[in-house]
Amino acid sequence: MDIVVTDAKGLPPKSYVSIRVGETRRQALYKKDEPFRFPTANHETFKVDVFTQVGGKQISLTNFKEKGIQEDKVSFMTDNKDAVSLDLKITASDPNQKFKKAERATRHQAALSA
């Protein structure tokens, strides 16, 4: 199934469009007539979100690489002149530890266990 945004009015510049159908989410910088492709159309509804950047700051990882742990406070002003502040803690992860995905049985596994 493809979902295409054919036009957008009032969308802030450099906005991202995010569409979720079931458990599948697709998001991209808005481009007129750009398709969002989904594997299935077995759902009754889908959700559309629009995101825009409120601010940003580039952080050096030099201290992290030297000390192995870093705590930092990131503050910046948004385009609307609002103050945003984030407390960050950066730690090294174990390269041997695999990223844990949500454990859920596939249809085939569920059928086999039944």
mmCIF file of C-alpha atoms in Angstrom:
data_model
loop_
_atom_site.group_PDB
_atom_site.id
_atom_site.type_symbol
_atom_site.label_atom_id
_atom_site.label_comp_id
_atom_site.label_asym_id
_atom_site.label_seq_id
_atom_site.Cartn_x
_atom_site.Cartn_y
_atom_site.Cartn_z
ATOM 1 C CA MET A 1 0.000 0.000 0.000
ATOM 2 C CA ASP A 2 1.281 3.475 -0.866
ATOM 3 C CA ILE A 3 0.189 6.692 0.841
ATOM 4 C CA VAL A 4 1.115 9.900 -1.004
ATOM 5 C CA VAL A 5 0.888 13.473 0.305
ATOM 6 C CA THR A 6 -0.242 15.306 -2.820
ATOM 7 C CA ASP A 7 -0.314 18.790 -1.261
ATOM 8 C CA ALA A 8 0.327 20.517 2.066
ATOM 9 C CA LYS A 9 -0.834 23.933 3.224
ATOM 10 C CA GLY A 10 0.543 25.688 6.306
ATOM 11 C CA LEU A 11 3.356 23.164 6.733
ATOM 12 C CA PRO A 12 6.455 24.774 8.317
ATOM 13 C CA PRO A 13 9.622 24.609 6.187
ATOM 14 C CA LYS A 14 11.728 21.453 6.614
ATOM 15 C CA SER A 15 8.886 19.535 8.255
ATOM 16 C CA TYR A 16 8.885 15.774 8.530
ATOM 17 C CA VAL A 17 5.779 13.752 7.765
ATOM 18 C CA SER A 18 5.383 10.523 9.705
ATOM 19 C CA ILE A 19 2.743 7.927 8.845
ATOM 20 C CA ARG A 20 2.065 4.797 10.886
ATOM 21 C CA VAL A 21 0.001 1.857 9.670
ATOM 22 C CA GLY A 22 -0.242 -0.796 12.351
ATOM 23 C CA GLU A 23 3.258 -1.350 13.746
ATOM 24 C CA THR A 24 5.015 0.070 10.660
ATOM 25 C CA ARG A 25 6.111 3.706 10.664
ATOM 26 C CA ARG A 26 7.544 5.630 7.726
ATOM 27 C CA GLN A 27 8.831 9.169 8.063
ATOM 28 C CA ALA A 28 10.645 11.551 5.764
ATOM 29 C CA LEU A 29 11.236 15.193 5.056
ATOM 30 C CA TYR A 30 8.088 16.418 3.295
ATOM 31 C CA LYS A 31 8.311 16.136 -0.470
ATOM 32 C CA LYS A 32 5.235 16.610 -2.602
ATOM 33 C CA ASP A 33 4.008 13.399 -4.260
ATOM 34 C CA GLU A 34 6.631 11.235 -2.482
ATOM 35 C CA PRO A 35 5.092 7.819 -1.658
ATOM 36 C CA PHE A 36 5.201 6.210 1.781
ATOM 37 C CA ARG A 37 5.227 2.443 1.133
ATOM 38 C CA PHE A 38 3.692 -0.052 3.548
ATOM 39 C CA PRO A 39 3.700 -3.840 3.331
ATOM 40 C CA THR A 40 -0.012 -4.320 3.956
ATOM 41 C CA ALA A 41 -3.394 -2.641 3.983
ATOM 42 C CA ASN A 42 -4.986 -4.917 6.605
ATOM 43 C CA HIS A 43 -5.704 -2.099 9.073
ATOM 44 C CA GLU A 44 -8.778 0.052 9.512
ATOM 45 C CA THR A 45 -6.912 3.305 10.222
ATOM 46 C CA PHE A 46 -3.513 4.982 9.970
ATOM 47 C CA LYS A 47 -1.914 7.882 11.839
ATOM 48 C CA VAL A 48 -0.238 10.971 10.375
ATOM 49 C CA ASP A 49 2.151 13.163 12.409
ATOM 50 C CA VAL A 50 4.072 16.266 11.343
ATOM 51 C CA PHE A 51 7.361 17.112 13.027
ATOM 52 C CA THR A 52 9.517 20.186 12.747
ATOM 53 C CA GLN A 53 12.840 20.968 14.365
ATOM 54 C CA VAL A 54 12.558 23.307 17.329
ATOM 55 C CA GLY A 55 16.311 23.706 17.767
ATOM 56 C CA GLY A 56 19.580 21.853 17.863
ATOM 57 C CA LYS A 57 23.188 21.892 19.002
ATOM 58 C CA GLN A 58 26.276 19.907 18.041
ATOM 59 C CA ILE A 59 28.096 18.257 20.976
ATOM 60 C CA SER A 60 31.756 17.151 21.009
ATOM 61 C CA LEU A 61 32.429 13.543 22.029
ATOM 62 C CA THR A 62 36.082 14.228 22.913
ATOM 63 C CA ASN A 63 35.454 14.145 26.694
ATOM 64 C CA PHE A 64 33.383 10.995 26.327
ATOM 65 C CA LYS A 65 36.147 9.199 24.423
ATOM 66 C CA GLU A 66 38.755 10.200 27.025
ATOM 67 C CA LYS A 67 36.736 9.580 30.217
ATOM 68 C CA GLY A 68 34.258 6.893 29.103
ATOM 69 C CA ILE A 69 31.286 8.669 30.653
ATOM 70 C CA GLN A 70 29.942 12.115 30.121
ATOM 71 C CA GLU A 71 27.120 14.085 31.636
ATOM 72 C CA ASP A 72 26.192 17.285 29.936
ATOM 73 C CA LYS A 73 23.475 19.875 29.849
ATOM 74 C CA VAL A 74 22.441 21.022 26.390
ATOM 75 C CA SER A 75 20.628 24.327 26.136
ATOM 76 C CA PHE A 76 19.513 26.265 23.110
ATOM 77 C CA MET A 77 16.923 28.761 21.971
ATOM 78 C CA THR A 78 14.184 27.642 19.597
ATOM 79 C CA ASP A 79 13.084 29.498 16.523
ATOM 80 C CA ASN A 80 10.254 30.905 18.682
ATOM 81 C CA LYS A 81 12.804 32.242 21.217
ATOM 82 C CA ASP A 82 11.827 29.599 23.782
ATOM 83 C CA ALA A 83 14.573 28.071 25.938
ATOM 84 C CA VAL A 84 15.035 24.294 25.768
ATOM 85 C CA SER A 85 17.327 22.384 28.118
ATOM 86 C CA LEU A 86 18.197 18.672 28.116
ATOM 87 C CA ASP A 87 20.244 16.756 30.692
ATOM 88 C CA LEU A 88 22.259 14.022 28.959
ATOM 89 C CA LYS A 89 24.240 11.050 30.229
ATOM 90 C CA ILE A 90 26.425 9.288 27.679
ATOM 91 C CA THR A 91 27.936 5.882 28.486
ATOM 92 C CA ALA A 92 29.703 3.258 26.441
ATOM 93 C CA SER A 93 27.616 0.260 25.498
ATOM 94 C CA ASP A 94 28.898 -3.314 25.398
ATOM 95 C CA PRO A 95 29.694 -4.068 21.737
ATOM 96 C CA ASN A 96 29.016 -7.775 22.372
ATOM 97 C CA GLN A 97 25.505 -7.114 23.681
ATOM 98 C CA LYS A 98 22.932 -7.372 20.931
ATOM 99 C CA PHE A 99 20.134 -4.859 20.658
ATOM 100 C CA LYS A 100 17.017 -6.458 22.104
ATOM 101 C CA LYS A 101 14.052 -6.369 19.810
ATOM 102 C CA ALA A 102 10.544 -6.671 21.157
ATOM 103 C CA GLU A 103 9.883 -10.335 21.644
ATOM 104 C CA ARG A 104 6.842 -11.338 19.709
ATOM 105 C CA ALA A 105 5.985 -14.551 17.976
ATOM 106 C CA THR A 106 5.614 -14.634 14.242
ATOM 107 C CA ARG A 107 2.467 -16.160 12.793
ATOM 108 C CA HIS A 108 4.476 -19.230 11.817
ATOM 109 C CA GLN A 109 5.906 -19.625 15.339
ATOM 110 C CA ALA A 110 2.462 -19.162 16.873
ATOM 111 C CA ALA A 111 0.995 -21.791 14.549
ATOM 112 C CA LEU A 112 3.783 -24.247 15.383
ATOM 113 C CA SER A 113 3.338 -23.797 19.127
ATOM 114 C CA ALA A 114 -0.436 -24.302 18.811
#
